[in-house]
Short mmCIF file of C-alpha atoms in Angstrom, two decimals:
data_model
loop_
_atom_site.label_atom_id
_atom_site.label_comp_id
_atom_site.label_asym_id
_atom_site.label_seq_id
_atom_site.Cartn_x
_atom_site.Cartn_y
_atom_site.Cartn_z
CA UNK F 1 -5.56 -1.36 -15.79
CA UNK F 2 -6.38 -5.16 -15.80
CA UNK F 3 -3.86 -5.73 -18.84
CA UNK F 4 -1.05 -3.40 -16.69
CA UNK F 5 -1.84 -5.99 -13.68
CA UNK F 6 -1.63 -9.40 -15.87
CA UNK F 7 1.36 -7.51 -17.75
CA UNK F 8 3.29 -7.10 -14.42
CA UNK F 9 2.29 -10.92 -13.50
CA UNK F 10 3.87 -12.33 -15.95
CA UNK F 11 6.98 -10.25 -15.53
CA UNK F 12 7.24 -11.56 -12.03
CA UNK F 13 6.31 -15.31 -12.21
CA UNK F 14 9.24 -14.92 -15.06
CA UNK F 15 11.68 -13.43 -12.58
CA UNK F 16 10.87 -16.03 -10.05
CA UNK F 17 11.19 -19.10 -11.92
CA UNK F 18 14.73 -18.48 -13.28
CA UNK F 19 15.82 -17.47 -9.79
CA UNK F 20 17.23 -20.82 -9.54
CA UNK F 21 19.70 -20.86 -12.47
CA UNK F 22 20.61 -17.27 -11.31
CA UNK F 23 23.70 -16.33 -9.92
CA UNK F 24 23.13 -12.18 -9.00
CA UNK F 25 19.42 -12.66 -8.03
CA UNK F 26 18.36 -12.28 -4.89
CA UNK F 27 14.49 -12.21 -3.18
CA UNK F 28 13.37 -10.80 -0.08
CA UNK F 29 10.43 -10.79 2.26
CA UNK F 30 9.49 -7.67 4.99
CA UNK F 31 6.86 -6.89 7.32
CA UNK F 32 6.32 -3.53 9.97
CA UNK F 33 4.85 -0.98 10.66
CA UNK F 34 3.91 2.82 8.82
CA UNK F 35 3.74 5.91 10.95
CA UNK F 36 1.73 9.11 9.18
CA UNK F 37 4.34 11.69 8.70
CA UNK F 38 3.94 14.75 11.23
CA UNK F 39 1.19 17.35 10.87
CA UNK F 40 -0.61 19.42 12.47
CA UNK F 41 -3.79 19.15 14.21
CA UNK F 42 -6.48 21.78 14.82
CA UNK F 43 -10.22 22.74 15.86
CA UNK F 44 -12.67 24.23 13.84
CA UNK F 45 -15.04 24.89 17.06
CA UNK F 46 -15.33 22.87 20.30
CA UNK F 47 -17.18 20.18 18.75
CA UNK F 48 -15.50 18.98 15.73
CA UNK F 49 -12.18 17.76 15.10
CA UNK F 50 -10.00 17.67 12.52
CA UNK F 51 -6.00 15.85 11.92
CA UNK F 52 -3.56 15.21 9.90
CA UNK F 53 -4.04 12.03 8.44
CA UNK F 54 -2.39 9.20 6.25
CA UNK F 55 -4.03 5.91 4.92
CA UNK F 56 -0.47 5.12 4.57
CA UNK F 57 -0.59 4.24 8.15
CA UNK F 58 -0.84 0.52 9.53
CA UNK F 59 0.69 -2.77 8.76
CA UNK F 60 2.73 -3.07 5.83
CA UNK F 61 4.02 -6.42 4.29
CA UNK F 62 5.39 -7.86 0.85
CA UNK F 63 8.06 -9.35 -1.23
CA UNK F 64 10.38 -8.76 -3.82
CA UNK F 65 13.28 -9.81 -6.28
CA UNK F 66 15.85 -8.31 -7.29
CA UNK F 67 19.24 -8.23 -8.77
CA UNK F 68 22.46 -7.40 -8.63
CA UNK F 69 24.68 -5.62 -11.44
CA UNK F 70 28.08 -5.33 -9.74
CA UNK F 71 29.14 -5.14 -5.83
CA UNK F 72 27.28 -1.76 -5.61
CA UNK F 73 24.68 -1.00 -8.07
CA UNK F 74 21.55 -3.25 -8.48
CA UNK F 75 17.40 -3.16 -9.19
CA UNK F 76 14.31 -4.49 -7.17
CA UNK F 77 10.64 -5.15 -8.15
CA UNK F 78 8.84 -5.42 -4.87
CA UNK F 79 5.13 -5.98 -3.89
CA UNK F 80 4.11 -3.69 -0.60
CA UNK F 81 0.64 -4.23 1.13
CA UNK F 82 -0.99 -1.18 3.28
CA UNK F 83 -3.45 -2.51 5.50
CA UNK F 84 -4.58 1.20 7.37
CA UNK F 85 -7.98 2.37 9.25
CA UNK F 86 -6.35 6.20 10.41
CA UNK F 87 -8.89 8.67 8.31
CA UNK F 88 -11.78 9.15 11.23
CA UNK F 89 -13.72 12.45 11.49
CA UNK F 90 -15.92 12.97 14.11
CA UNK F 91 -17.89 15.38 15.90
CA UNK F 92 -21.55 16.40 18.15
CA UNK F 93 -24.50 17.74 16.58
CA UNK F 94 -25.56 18.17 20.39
CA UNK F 95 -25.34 17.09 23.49
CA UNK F 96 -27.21 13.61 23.17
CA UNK F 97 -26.43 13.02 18.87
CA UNK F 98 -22.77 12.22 17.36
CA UNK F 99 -21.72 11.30 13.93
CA UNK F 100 -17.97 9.57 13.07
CA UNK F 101 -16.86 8.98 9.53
CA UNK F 102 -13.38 6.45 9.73
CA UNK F 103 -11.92 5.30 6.47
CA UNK F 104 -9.95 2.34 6.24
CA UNK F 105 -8.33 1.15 3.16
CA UNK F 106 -6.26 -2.16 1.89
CA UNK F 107 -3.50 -1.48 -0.88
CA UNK F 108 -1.35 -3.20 -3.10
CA UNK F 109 1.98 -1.46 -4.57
CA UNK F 110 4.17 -1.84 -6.88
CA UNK F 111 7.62 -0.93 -6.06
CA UNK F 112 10.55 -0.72 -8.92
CA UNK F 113 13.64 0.77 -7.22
CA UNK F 114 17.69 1.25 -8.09
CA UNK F 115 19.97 0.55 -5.34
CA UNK F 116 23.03 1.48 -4.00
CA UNK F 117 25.10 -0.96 -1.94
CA UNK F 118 28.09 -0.02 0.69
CA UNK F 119 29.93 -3.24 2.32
CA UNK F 120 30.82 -1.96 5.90
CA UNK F 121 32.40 -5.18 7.08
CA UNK F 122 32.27 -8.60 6.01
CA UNK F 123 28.62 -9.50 7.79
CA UNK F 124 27.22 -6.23 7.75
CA UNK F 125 25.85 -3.31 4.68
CA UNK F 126 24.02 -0.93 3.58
CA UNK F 127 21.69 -0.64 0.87
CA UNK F 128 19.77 2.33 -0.37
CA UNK F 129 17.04 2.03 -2.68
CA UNK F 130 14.48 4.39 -4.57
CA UNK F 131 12.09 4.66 -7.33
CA UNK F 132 8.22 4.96 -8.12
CA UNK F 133 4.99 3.41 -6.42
CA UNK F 134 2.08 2.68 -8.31
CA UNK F 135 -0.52 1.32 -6.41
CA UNK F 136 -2.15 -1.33 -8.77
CA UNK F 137 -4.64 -3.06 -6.22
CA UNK F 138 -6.82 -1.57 -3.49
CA UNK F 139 -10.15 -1.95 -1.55
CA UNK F 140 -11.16 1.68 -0.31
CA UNK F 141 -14.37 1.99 2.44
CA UNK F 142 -15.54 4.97 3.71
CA UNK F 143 -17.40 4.09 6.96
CA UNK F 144 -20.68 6.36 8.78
CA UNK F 145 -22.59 6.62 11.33
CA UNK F 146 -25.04 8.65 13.42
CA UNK F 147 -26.40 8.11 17.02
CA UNK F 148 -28.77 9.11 18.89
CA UNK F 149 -28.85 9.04 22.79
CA UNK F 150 -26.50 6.21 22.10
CA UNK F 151 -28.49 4.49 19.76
CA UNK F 152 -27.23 3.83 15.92
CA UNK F 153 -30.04 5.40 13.56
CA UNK F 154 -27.97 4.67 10.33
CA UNK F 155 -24.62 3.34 8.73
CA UNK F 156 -23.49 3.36 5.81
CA UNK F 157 -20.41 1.85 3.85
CA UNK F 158 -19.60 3.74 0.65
CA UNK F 159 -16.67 2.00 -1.73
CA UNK F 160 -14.05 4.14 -4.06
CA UNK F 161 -12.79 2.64 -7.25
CA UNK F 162 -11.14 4.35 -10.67
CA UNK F 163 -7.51 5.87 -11.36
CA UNK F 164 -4.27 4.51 -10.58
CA UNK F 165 -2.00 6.35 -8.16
CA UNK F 166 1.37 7.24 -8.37
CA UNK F 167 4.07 8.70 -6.07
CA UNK F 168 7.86 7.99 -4.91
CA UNK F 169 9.65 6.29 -2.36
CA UNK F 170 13.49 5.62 -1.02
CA UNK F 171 14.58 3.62 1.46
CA UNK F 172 18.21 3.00 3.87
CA UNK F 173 18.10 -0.82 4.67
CA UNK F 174 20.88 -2.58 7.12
CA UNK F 175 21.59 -6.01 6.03
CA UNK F 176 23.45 -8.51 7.86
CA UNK F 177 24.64 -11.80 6.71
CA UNK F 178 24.25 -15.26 8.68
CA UNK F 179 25.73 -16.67 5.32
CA UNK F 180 26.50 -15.95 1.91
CA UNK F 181 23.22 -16.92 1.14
CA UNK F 182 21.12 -15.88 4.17
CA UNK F 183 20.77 -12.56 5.63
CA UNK F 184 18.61 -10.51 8.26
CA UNK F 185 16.84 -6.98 7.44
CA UNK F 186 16.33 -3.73 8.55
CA UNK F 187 14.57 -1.20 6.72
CA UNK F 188 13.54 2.52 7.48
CA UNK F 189 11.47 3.61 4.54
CA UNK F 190 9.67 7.20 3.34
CA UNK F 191 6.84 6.92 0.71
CA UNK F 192 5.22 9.54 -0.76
CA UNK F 193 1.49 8.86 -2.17
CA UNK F 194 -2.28 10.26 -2.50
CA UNK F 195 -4.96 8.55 -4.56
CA UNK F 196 -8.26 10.45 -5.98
CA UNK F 197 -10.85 7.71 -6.73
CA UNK F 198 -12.96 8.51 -9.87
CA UNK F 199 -16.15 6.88 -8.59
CA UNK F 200 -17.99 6.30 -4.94
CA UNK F 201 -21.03 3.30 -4.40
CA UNK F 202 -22.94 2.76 -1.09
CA UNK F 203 -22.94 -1.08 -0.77
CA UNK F 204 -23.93 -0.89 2.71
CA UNK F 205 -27.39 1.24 4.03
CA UNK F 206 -29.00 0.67 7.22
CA UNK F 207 -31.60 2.37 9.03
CA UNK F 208 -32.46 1.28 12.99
CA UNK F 209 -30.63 -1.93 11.78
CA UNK F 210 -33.03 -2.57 8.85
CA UNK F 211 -31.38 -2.67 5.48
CA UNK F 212 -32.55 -0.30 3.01
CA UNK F 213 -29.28 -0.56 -0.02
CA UNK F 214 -32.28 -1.33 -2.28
CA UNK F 215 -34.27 2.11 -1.59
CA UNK F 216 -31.75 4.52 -2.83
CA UNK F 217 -32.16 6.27 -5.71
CA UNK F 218 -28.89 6.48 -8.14
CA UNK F 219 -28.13 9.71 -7.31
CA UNK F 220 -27.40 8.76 -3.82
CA UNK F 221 -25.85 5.67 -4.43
CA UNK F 222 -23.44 6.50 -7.05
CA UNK F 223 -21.16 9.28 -7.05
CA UNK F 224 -18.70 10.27 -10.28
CA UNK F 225 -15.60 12.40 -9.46
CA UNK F 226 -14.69 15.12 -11.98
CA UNK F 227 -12.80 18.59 -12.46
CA UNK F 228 -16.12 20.18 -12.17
CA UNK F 229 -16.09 22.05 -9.18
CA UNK F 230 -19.77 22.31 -8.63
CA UNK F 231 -21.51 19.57 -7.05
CA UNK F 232 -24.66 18.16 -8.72
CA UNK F 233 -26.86 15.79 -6.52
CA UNK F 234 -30.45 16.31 -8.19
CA UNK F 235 -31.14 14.05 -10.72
CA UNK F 236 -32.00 11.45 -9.44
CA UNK F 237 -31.41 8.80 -12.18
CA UNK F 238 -28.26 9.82 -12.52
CA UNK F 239 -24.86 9.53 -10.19
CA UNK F 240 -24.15 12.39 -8.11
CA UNK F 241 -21.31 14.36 -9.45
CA UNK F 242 -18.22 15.94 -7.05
CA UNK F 243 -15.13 17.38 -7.62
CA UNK F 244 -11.87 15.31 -7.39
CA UNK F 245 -11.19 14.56 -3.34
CA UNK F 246 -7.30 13.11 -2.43
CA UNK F 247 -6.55 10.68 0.00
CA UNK F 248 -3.09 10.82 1.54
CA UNK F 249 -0.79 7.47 1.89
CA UNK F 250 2.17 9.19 2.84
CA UNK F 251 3.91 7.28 5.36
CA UNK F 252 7.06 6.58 7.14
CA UNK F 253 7.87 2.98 7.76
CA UNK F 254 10.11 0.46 9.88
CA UNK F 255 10.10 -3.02 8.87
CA UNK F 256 12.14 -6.33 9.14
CA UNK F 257 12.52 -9.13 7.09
CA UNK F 258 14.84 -12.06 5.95
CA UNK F 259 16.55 -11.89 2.16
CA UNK F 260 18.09 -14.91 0.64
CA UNK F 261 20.49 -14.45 -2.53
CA UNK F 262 21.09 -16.78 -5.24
CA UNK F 263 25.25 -17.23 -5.66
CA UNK F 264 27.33 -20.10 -6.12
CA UNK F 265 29.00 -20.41 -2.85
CA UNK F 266 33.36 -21.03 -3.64
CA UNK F 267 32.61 -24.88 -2.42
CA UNK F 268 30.33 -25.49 -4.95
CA UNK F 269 33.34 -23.26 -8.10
CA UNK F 270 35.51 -25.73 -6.19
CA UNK F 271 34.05 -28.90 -6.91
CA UNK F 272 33.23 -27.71 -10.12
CA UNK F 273 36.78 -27.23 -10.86
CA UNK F 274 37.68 -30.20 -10.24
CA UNK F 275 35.27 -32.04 -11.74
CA UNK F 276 36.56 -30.56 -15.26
CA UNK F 277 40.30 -31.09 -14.45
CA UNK F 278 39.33 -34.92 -13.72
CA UNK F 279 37.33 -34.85 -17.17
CA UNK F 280 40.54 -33.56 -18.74
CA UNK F 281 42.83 -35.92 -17.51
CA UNK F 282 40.70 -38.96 -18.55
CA UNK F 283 41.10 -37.51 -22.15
#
């Protein structure tokens, strides 16, 4: 995964520092907002609550390149960030003790697309874009706690790591031009995504606001995610083992943005032009 991640690097600092010399390049910046796509929600019994849920909802923000092979068909590489805190479950074990579980979650993604581009007038088109995600970066907490006549009695913080997740997305984006250079976007995306972690760590443990990380043996501290479907929890110098869990990042998203492409405006052929008739004329 690490050598996938430098790999990619390198492909995009490359990108970026011909830009310059570039005449069909063009790079782009976005930032908005993801809505969870519609579900249902439902209750088990009068006391516990369970939705429809996507950590695919919250801010979203990134950049990208791309470039452009002829007036209509092109390719991006963009970078998408999912900040989201939307997976809560909660519920009474009585009338005077509650527990709540939220899980909130930062992601990086990595966003190849082909495009399709329609000129509607001469300030205004449309591009449509889609392709694969893979999300190559993310920081994934699973939060707890349990009260008692209002008072915390523990929390805990357990972290996900391991596998790489993969999905789709397209895209419809309205572009329009202050220049032949500078342009304003709109974008109105629909990515599809869920990511199964391999392995699960408490780093945070606190009982009546003491900290007790340090007391727990490795079978509650560590957790391994398999095919297996039967859970094993009692060894305890060894990780816990579970079956495979999914997390949803399906999302819906509006965002806006500035893009800037890199052409020779007809000045600058021009100038050129002349330049090389006034070269010929001296010979």
């Amino acid at each position: 995964m690490q050598k996938l991640q430098i790999g990619l690097i390198v492909i995009v600092s490359t990108l970026y520092i011909n830009l310059a010399e570039a005449q069909n390049y063009y790079v782009k910046a976005l930032g908005g907002y993801g809505f969870r796509i519609p579900g249902e929600t439902y209750l088990s019994d009068p006391d516990r609550k369970y939705s429809f849920y996507s950590l695919g909802k919250g801010i979203h923000f990134g950049a990208g390149a791309g470039y452009q092979f002829n007036k209509t068909i092109g390719a991006e590489l963009y970078f998408n960030h999912i900040i989201s805190n939307d997976h809560i479950v909660s519920f009474r074990w009585d009338e005077n003790s509650y527990y709540k579980r939220p899980t909130n979650s930062n992601m990086w993604q990595l966003m190849p697309a082909f495009t399709l581009s329609n000129k509607l007038s001469e300030k205004c088109s449309f591009v449509s874009g889609f392709g694969p995600i893979i999300g190559i970066g993310r920081k994934f907490i699973q939060h707890e706690e349990f009260y008692l006549d209002n008072k915390k009695i523990w929390e805990e913080e357990m972290r996900f790591t391991g596998s790489t997740p993969f999905g789709a997305f397209a895209y419809l984006e309205f572009n329009y031009d202050f220049s032949n250079k500078l342009y304003a976007i709109a974008q109105f995306r629909i990515s599809a995504l869920s990511y199964t972690p391999l392995k699960g760590e408490i780093i945070k443990y606190e009982r009546n606001g003491v900290d007790k990380l340090d007391s727990l043996p490795i079978n509650i501290r560590y957790r391994e995610y398999s095919e297996n479907y039967h859970v094993e929890t009692s060894n305890p110098n060894v990780p816990s083992r579970y079956p495979f869990t999914s997390y949803n990042y399906s999302n819906i998203s509006l965002q806006i943005g500035v893009g800037y492409r890199f052409i020779k405006t007809e000045e600058n052929g021009q100038s050129s032009n002349v330049k090389k008739k006034k070269k010929k004329k001296r010979r």
